[in-house]
Short mmCIF file of C-alpha atoms in Angstrom, two decimals:
data_model
loop_
_atom_site.label_atom_id
_atom_site.label_comp_id
_atom_site.label_asym_id
_atom_site.label_seq_id
_atom_site.Cartn_x
_atom_site.Cartn_y
_atom_site.Cartn_z
CA MET T 1 -36.81 26.13 -90.01
CA THR T 2 -33.29 26.85 -88.80
CA THR T 3 -30.32 28.84 -90.09
CA LEU T 4 -26.94 27.21 -89.55
CA VAL T 5 -23.73 29.25 -89.39
CA LEU T 6 -20.67 27.07 -89.95
CA HIS T 7 -17.18 28.31 -89.19
CA ILE T 8 -14.82 25.91 -91.01
CA GLY T 9 -11.35 27.23 -90.13
CA SER T 10 -8.91 27.09 -91.73
CA PRO T 11 -6.54 25.74 -89.03
CA LYS T 12 -4.29 28.23 -87.21
CA ALA T 13 -6.50 31.12 -88.29
CA GLY T 14 -8.18 32.31 -85.11
CA SER T 15 -10.41 29.28 -84.55
CA SER T 16 -9.57 28.92 -80.85
CA ALA T 17 -10.46 32.58 -80.21
CA ILE T 18 -13.78 32.24 -82.05
CA GLN T 19 -14.67 29.01 -80.24
CA ALA T 20 -13.79 30.43 -76.83
CA SER T 21 -15.97 33.46 -77.58
CA LEU T 22 -18.94 31.38 -78.76
CA ILE T 23 -18.86 29.33 -75.56
CA GLN T 24 -19.27 32.56 -73.55
CA ALA T 25 -21.82 34.16 -75.89
CA CYS T 26 -25.20 35.42 -74.66
CA TRP T 27 -27.67 34.23 -77.30
CA ARG T 28 -30.89 35.99 -78.31
CA ARG T 29 -34.04 35.44 -80.37
CA GLY T 30 -33.93 31.67 -80.42
CA TRP T 31 -30.30 31.34 -81.47
CA ARG T 32 -27.79 29.03 -79.84
CA GLY T 33 -24.29 27.67 -80.17
CA LEU T 34 -23.88 23.97 -80.95
CA PRO T 35 -21.60 22.01 -78.61
CA PRO T 36 -18.14 21.10 -79.94
CA ASN T 37 -18.17 17.55 -78.51
CA PRO T 38 -20.50 14.98 -76.87
CA TYR T 39 -19.25 15.72 -73.36
CA GLY T 40 -20.52 19.27 -72.88
CA LYS T 41 -16.99 20.64 -72.48
CA PRO T 42 -15.26 23.48 -74.37
CA LEU T 43 -12.63 21.15 -75.86
CA PRO T 44 -11.97 19.23 -78.04
CA SER T 45 -13.85 20.72 -80.97
CA GLY T 46 -13.28 18.23 -83.79
CA PHE T 47 -16.09 15.70 -83.38
CA ILE T 48 -18.23 17.20 -86.14
CA ALA T 49 -15.41 16.62 -88.62
CA GLY T 50 -14.84 13.15 -87.17
CA CYS T 51 -18.35 12.24 -88.35
CA TYR T 52 -17.31 12.74 -91.97
CA LEU T 53 -13.62 11.84 -92.16
CA LYS T 54 -12.08 8.42 -92.62
CA PRO T 55 -9.90 7.30 -89.69
CA LYS T 56 -6.63 7.94 -91.55
CA ALA T 57 -7.71 11.53 -92.25
CA LEU T 58 -8.68 12.42 -88.68
CA PRO T 59 -6.83 15.21 -86.87
CA ARG T 60 -4.09 13.89 -84.63
CA PHE T 61 -5.93 14.04 -81.30
CA LEU T 62 -8.98 12.23 -82.71
CA SER T 63 -6.79 9.71 -84.51
CA GLN T 64 -5.19 8.86 -81.18
CA ARG T 65 -8.62 8.34 -79.62
CA HIS T 66 -9.62 6.09 -82.51
CA GLN T 67 -6.43 4.04 -82.32
CA GLN T 68 -6.73 3.56 -78.58
CA ASN T 69 -10.34 2.34 -78.66
CA PRO T 70 -12.13 2.24 -82.06
CA ALA T 71 -15.39 0.98 -80.57
CA GLN T 72 -15.53 3.77 -77.98
CA PHE T 73 -14.70 6.33 -80.64
CA GLU T 74 -17.67 5.20 -82.74
CA ARG T 75 -19.90 5.39 -79.66
CA ASP T 76 -18.66 8.96 -79.08
CA LEU T 77 -19.56 9.93 -82.65
CA ARG T 78 -23.05 8.42 -82.31
CA ARG T 79 -23.48 10.24 -79.03
CA TYR T 80 -22.40 13.50 -80.66
CA ARG T 81 -24.96 13.06 -83.44
CA ASP T 82 -27.62 12.50 -80.78
CA VAL T 83 -26.53 15.70 -79.01
CA LEU T 84 -26.87 17.69 -82.25
CA GLN T 85 -30.32 16.25 -82.86
CA ARG T 86 -31.48 17.21 -79.36
CA CYS T 87 -30.15 20.73 -79.90
CA LEU T 88 -31.77 21.27 -83.29
CA GLN T 89 -34.93 19.19 -82.82
CA PRO T 90 -35.75 19.36 -79.11
CA ARG T 91 -38.65 17.16 -78.06
CA TRP T 92 -40.53 19.63 -75.87
CA ARG T 93 -39.44 23.02 -77.25
CA ARG T 94 -39.49 24.81 -80.56
CA SER T 95 -36.48 24.31 -82.79
CA PRO T 96 -33.98 27.17 -82.58
CA GLN T 97 -34.19 29.94 -85.13
CA GLY T 98 -30.49 29.55 -85.78
CA ALA T 99 -27.37 27.80 -84.58
CA VAL T 100 -23.62 28.38 -84.83
CA LEU T 101 -20.98 25.65 -85.01
CA SER T 102 -17.22 26.16 -85.24
CA SER T 103 -14.53 23.58 -86.03
CA GLU T 104 -11.34 24.22 -87.97
CA TYR T 105 -11.21 20.52 -88.80
CA LEU T 106 -14.18 20.93 -91.14
CA TRP T 107 -11.68 22.60 -93.48
CA ARG T 108 -10.25 19.24 -94.57
CA LEU T 109 -13.52 17.52 -95.46
CA PRO T 110 -13.69 16.00 -98.95
CA ARG T 111 -16.59 16.90 -101.23
CA ARG T 112 -18.54 13.78 -100.30
CA GLY T 113 -18.14 14.57 -96.61
CA ILE T 114 -19.39 18.12 -97.14
CA GLU T 115 -22.37 16.84 -99.11
CA LEU T 116 -23.24 14.43 -96.30
CA LEU T 117 -22.83 17.17 -93.70
CA ARG T 118 -25.26 19.40 -95.58
CA HIS T 119 -27.71 16.53 -96.04
CA ASP T 120 -27.58 15.64 -92.34
CA PHE T 121 -28.20 19.21 -91.18
CA GLU T 122 -31.02 19.65 -93.67
CA ALA T 123 -32.57 16.51 -92.18
CA LEU T 124 -32.30 18.24 -88.78
CA GLY T 125 -34.33 21.18 -90.08
CA CYS T 126 -31.63 23.56 -91.33
CA ASP T 127 -32.73 25.28 -94.52
CA ARG T 128 -30.31 28.21 -94.68
CA PHE T 129 -26.53 28.14 -94.40
CA VAL T 130 -23.79 30.68 -93.84
CA VAL T 131 -20.30 29.20 -94.15
CA ILE T 132 -17.30 31.29 -93.10
CA GLY T 133 -13.68 30.38 -93.69
CA TYR T 134 -10.55 32.34 -92.77
CA VAL T 135 -7.42 31.88 -94.86
CA ARG T 136 -3.89 32.70 -93.86
CA GLU T 137 -0.81 33.74 -95.80
CA PRO T 138 0.94 30.41 -96.54
CA GLY T 139 4.32 31.35 -95.12
CA SER T 140 2.73 32.55 -91.88
CA LEU T 141 0.61 29.40 -91.63
CA TYR T 142 3.64 27.20 -92.27
CA GLY T 143 5.46 28.62 -89.26
CA SER T 144 2.43 28.29 -86.99
CA ALA T 145 1.66 24.72 -88.11
CA LEU T 146 5.31 23.74 -87.74
CA GLN T 147 5.34 25.01 -84.17
CA GLN T 148 2.18 23.11 -83.26
CA TRP T 149 3.29 19.82 -84.85
CA SER T 150 6.85 19.90 -83.52
CA ARG T 151 5.63 20.27 -79.95
CA LEU T 152 4.74 16.56 -80.00
CA SER T 153 6.83 14.99 -82.76
CA THR T 154 10.35 14.98 -84.17
CA ASP T 155 9.17 13.64 -87.53
CA LEU T 156 9.31 16.82 -89.62
CA LYS T 157 9.45 15.40 -93.13
CA ARG T 158 5.92 16.63 -93.81
CA PHE T 159 7.30 20.17 -93.41
CA ASP T 160 9.72 19.91 -96.31
CA PRO T 161 9.08 23.41 -97.74
CA PHE T 162 9.40 22.06 -101.28
CA SER T 163 6.44 19.70 -100.80
CA TRP T 164 4.32 21.18 -97.95
CA ARG T 165 0.94 22.41 -99.18
CA TYR T 166 -1.78 24.60 -97.72
CA ALA T 167 -4.16 23.55 -100.52
CA LEU T 168 -6.29 26.63 -99.90
CA ARG T 169 -7.67 26.74 -103.44
CA ARG T 170 -8.66 23.08 -103.45
CA ARG T 171 -10.33 23.35 -100.05
CA LEU T 172 -12.26 26.51 -100.90
CA GLU T 173 -13.36 25.21 -104.28
CA THR T 174 -14.60 22.03 -102.61
CA TRP T 175 -16.71 23.95 -100.08
CA ALA T 176 -17.98 26.35 -102.75
CA SER T 177 -19.05 23.41 -104.93
CA VAL T 178 -21.54 22.39 -102.20
CA PHE T 179 -22.51 25.72 -100.61
CA GLY T 180 -21.98 28.15 -103.48
CA GLU T 181 -22.49 31.80 -102.57
CA SER T 182 -23.18 30.85 -98.96
CA LEU T 183 -19.41 30.59 -98.53
CA ILE T 184 -17.72 33.72 -97.15
CA VAL T 185 -13.91 33.86 -97.32
CA ARG T 186 -11.94 36.24 -95.12
CA PRO T 187 -8.20 36.94 -94.72
CA PHE T 188 -6.70 36.11 -91.35
CA GLU T 189 -4.43 39.13 -91.24
CA ARG T 190 -4.68 41.61 -88.39
CA SER T 191 -4.62 44.68 -90.64
CA GLN T 192 -7.62 43.36 -92.60
CA LEU T 193 -9.77 42.09 -89.72
CA VAL T 194 -12.50 44.28 -88.23
CA ASN T 195 -10.87 46.15 -85.33
CA GLY T 196 -7.85 43.89 -85.88
CA CYS T 197 -9.73 41.08 -84.12
CA VAL T 198 -10.93 37.78 -85.61
CA VAL T 199 -13.82 37.57 -83.12
CA ARG T 200 -15.10 41.02 -84.08
CA ASP T 201 -14.61 40.18 -87.75
CA PHE T 202 -16.53 36.90 -87.41
CA GLN T 203 -19.41 38.66 -85.66
CA THR T 204 -19.52 41.36 -88.33
CA GLN T 205 -19.56 38.84 -91.20
CA VAL T 206 -22.35 36.79 -89.63
CA GLU T 207 -24.50 39.83 -88.90
CA ALA T 208 -23.99 41.18 -92.42
CA ALA T 209 -24.90 37.85 -94.00
CA LEU T 210 -28.06 37.56 -91.88
CA SER T 211 -28.91 41.29 -92.03
CA THR T 212 -29.41 41.32 -88.28
CA SER T 213 -27.44 42.06 -85.14
CA THR T 214 -29.92 40.54 -82.70
CA ILE T 215 -28.76 36.91 -82.50
CA TRP T 216 -26.33 37.62 -79.68
CA GLN T 217 -24.96 40.31 -77.49
CA SER T 218 -21.55 41.50 -78.57
CA LEU T 219 -19.31 38.43 -78.61
CA PRO T 220 -16.77 38.58 -75.79
CA VAL T 221 -13.12 38.87 -76.75
CA LEU T 222 -11.23 36.71 -74.29
CA PRO T 223 -7.54 36.88 -73.35
CA GLU T 224 -5.04 35.12 -75.59
CA VAL T 225 -6.12 31.49 -75.88
CA ASN T 226 -2.95 29.85 -77.18
CA ARG T 227 0.51 30.82 -75.96
CA SER T 228 3.27 30.70 -78.56
CA ALA T 229 6.40 28.82 -77.62
CA THR T 230 9.81 30.44 -77.81
CA SER T 231 12.54 29.23 -80.13
CA GLU T 232 14.53 28.11 -77.10
CA GLU T 233 11.66 25.97 -75.78
CA LEU T 234 11.04 24.33 -79.14
CA VAL T 235 14.67 23.45 -79.78
CA ALA T 236 15.14 22.15 -76.24
CA MET T 237 12.04 19.96 -76.46
CA GLN T 238 12.98 18.65 -79.89
CA ARG T 239 16.36 17.57 -78.54
CA ILE T 240 14.91 15.80 -75.51
CA MET T 241 12.31 14.03 -77.69
CA ALA T 242 14.99 12.88 -80.11
CA GLU T 243 17.08 11.49 -77.25
CA SER T 244 14.19 9.80 -75.41
CA PRO T 245 13.08 6.50 -77.00
CA GLN T 246 9.67 6.56 -75.33
CA PHE T 247 8.77 9.62 -77.42
CA ALA T 248 8.45 7.88 -80.78
CA THR T 249 8.19 10.04 -83.89
CA SER T 250 4.63 8.79 -84.30
CA VAL T 251 3.30 9.89 -80.93
CA ALA T 252 1.00 7.52 -79.06
CA GLN T 253 -1.68 8.99 -76.81
CA ASP T 254 0.14 8.22 -73.53
CA ALA T 255 3.36 9.75 -74.85
CA ALA T 256 1.42 12.78 -76.10
CA ARG T 257 -0.03 13.31 -72.63
CA ALA T 258 3.40 13.04 -71.07
CA LEU T 259 4.77 15.56 -73.56
CA THR T 260 1.88 17.93 -72.93
CA ARG T 261 2.58 17.86 -69.19
CA LEU T 262 6.24 18.43 -69.91
CA TRP T 263 5.37 21.44 -72.07
CA ASP T 264 3.18 22.86 -69.32
CA ASN T 265 6.02 22.49 -66.82
CA LEU T 266 8.55 23.92 -69.24
CA SER T 267 6.49 27.05 -69.83
CA THR T 268 6.82 27.91 -66.15
CA GLN T 269 10.57 28.25 -66.70
CA VAL T 270 10.18 30.99 -69.32
CA SER T 271 9.00 34.46 -68.45
CA ARG T 272 6.99 36.45 -70.98
CA SER T 273 9.95 38.74 -71.56
CA SER T 274 12.55 36.03 -72.16
CA GLY T 275 13.31 33.88 -75.16
CA SER T 276 13.12 34.63 -78.87
CA SER T 277 10.19 34.27 -81.24
CA ILE T 278 10.10 31.33 -83.61
CA ARG T 279 11.10 32.59 -87.05
CA VAL T 280 11.12 30.43 -90.15
CA ARG T 281 14.34 30.64 -92.18
CA PRO T 282 14.04 33.06 -95.14
CA GLU T 283 14.92 30.41 -97.72
CA VAL T 284 12.24 28.12 -96.28
CA LEU T 285 9.63 30.90 -96.45
CA ALA T 286 10.61 31.65 -100.03
CA ALA T 287 10.09 28.03 -101.06
CA VAL T 288 6.71 27.84 -99.33
CA ARG T 289 5.48 31.06 -100.88
CA ASP T 290 6.67 30.10 -104.33
CA ARG T 291 4.69 26.85 -104.18
CA HIS T 292 1.55 28.83 -103.31
CA ALA T 293 1.91 31.70 -105.77
CA ASP T 294 -0.77 30.33 -108.12
CA ASP T 295 -3.19 29.74 -105.25
CA LEU T 296 -2.72 33.30 -104.01
CA ALA T 297 -3.29 34.69 -107.50
CA TRP T 298 -6.51 32.66 -107.68
CA LEU T 299 -7.57 33.92 -104.24
CA ALA T 300 -7.10 37.52 -105.35
CA ASP T 301 -9.04 36.92 -108.57
CA GLN T 302 -11.86 34.89 -107.03
CA TYR T 303 -12.39 36.66 -103.70
CA GLY T 304 -10.41 39.90 -103.99
CA LEU T 305 -8.13 38.90 -101.11
CA GLN T 306 -4.45 39.76 -100.94
CA PHE T 307 -1.91 39.56 -98.13
CA SER T 308 0.53 42.32 -97.32
CA GLY T 309 4.20 42.06 -96.50
CA VAL T 310 5.01 38.90 -98.45
CA ALA T 311 8.75 38.72 -99.13
CA THR T 312 9.88 38.44 -102.74
CA THR T 313 12.92 36.19 -102.31
CA SER T 314 13.14 34.24 -105.53
CA PHE T 315 12.58 30.52 -105.82
CA ARG T 316 16.01 30.14 -107.37
CA GLN T 317 17.63 31.61 -104.26
CA ALA T 318 15.62 29.26 -102.07
CA GLU T 319 16.44 26.29 -104.30
CA ASP T 320 20.17 26.99 -104.00
CA GLN T 321 19.88 26.77 -100.19
CA GLN T 322 17.61 23.72 -100.17
CA THR T 323 17.88 21.01 -97.54
CA ASP T 324 16.68 17.76 -99.13
CA PHE T 325 14.10 16.42 -96.67
CA SER T 326 12.38 13.89 -98.90
CA HIS T 327 15.49 11.74 -99.37
CA ALA T 328 17.11 12.31 -95.98
CA SER T 329 18.20 9.18 -94.14
CA SER T 330 16.86 10.69 -90.90
CA PRO T 331 14.08 13.21 -90.17
CA ALA T 332 14.82 16.87 -90.81
CA ARG T 333 15.88 18.84 -87.75
CA ILE T 334 13.92 21.77 -86.42
CA THR T 335 17.05 23.93 -86.82
CA ASP T 336 16.94 23.25 -90.58
CA LEU T 337 13.62 25.09 -90.69
CA ILE T 338 13.77 27.89 -88.12
CA GLU T 339 16.31 30.51 -87.15
CA PRO T 340 18.56 29.43 -84.25
CA PRO T 341 17.59 30.52 -80.73
CA GLU T 342 19.06 33.87 -79.72
CA ASP T 343 19.27 33.23 -75.97
CA GLN T 344 21.80 30.42 -75.63
CA LEU T 345 21.88 30.70 -71.83
CA LEU T 346 18.13 30.17 -71.65
CA LEU T 347 18.40 27.26 -74.09
CA SER T 348 21.07 25.62 -71.93
CA ARG T 349 18.97 26.13 -68.79
CA LEU T 350 15.89 24.62 -70.42
CA GLN T 351 17.87 21.62 -71.63
CA ASP T 352 19.21 21.01 -68.14
CA TYR T 353 15.70 21.28 -66.74
CA LEU T 354 14.34 18.76 -69.24
CA LEU T 355 17.14 16.29 -68.55
CA HIS T 356 15.94 16.11 -64.96
CA GLU T 357 12.18 16.33 -65.62
CA ALA T 358 11.63 14.17 -68.70
CA PRO T 359 10.31 10.68 -67.85
CA ARG T 360 12.87 7.95 -68.47
CA HIS T 361 12.45 4.26 -69.17
CA ASP T 362 15.29 1.98 -68.15
#
């Protein structure tokens, strides 16, 4: 029988670093990593979640695939299930002693989806499970999620700080209801990670849960996987998207590809030493943290986890400075949510660059 280690996210909590490390891992004693998709490539990594989510709940990149060609998307999912079966129940070899699968999109599965996932892997011979989830301080996650979303869309109403939810308690309780004590919850905070590294922390948690260190050689820690944008880049791109009709607020796949290429080109205009970090406005952070106070208290009580350095700006102060996103006649602007860029010369240069580089439709 086979042990399955599931890394379930949460999103923006070191998943890319863990996945990149697993792809390069040297496995031992009959262990192996499960592929993230049916194509044998490192990315994308969400197909396992796509097997258990309804189309409207799919992550954006999978939703775009589904919208473009629903029949092909279903064939991809069937192909992925076949790939998993060949990995866990090979025809001419013994089944692996254990396997590891990572996808941050598993985080959002409903209870029924998690139950089906467990049932399916048990049918593939898995009889022992270790489930690891990393949680992030809500204010920190808000800023990271806002940056990722606003790279490809100007529709920011979902980031109204008075309604945005991490839902960490609901997600963890849902996973615990199916996997019980097999669920391990860790804080994604550098000061609390083993050696300040999520890859080292993940390896340590897995080895402790299995009481062995022989399933792999030391997992490689690769260079930074995702580059953070600067405030100047984000504001410049938001402005060009707002002024370009082909970049609709609900981004189609072709427009998303064009924007991704534009981002890649834009990054060449910014040196590592220039530009200012993206910082969420204090009143926005205060509102986000206030909405999650009960969840954080539950997290401390249930798992003994607490985050350091959380500001104590009161909800009343945040409420007095509120921008009303839910009733706005137009989408909220990125500058309502983050501090203004510090380097105005760089911002102006990036805007000029985008005016010449952005695709136009007459």
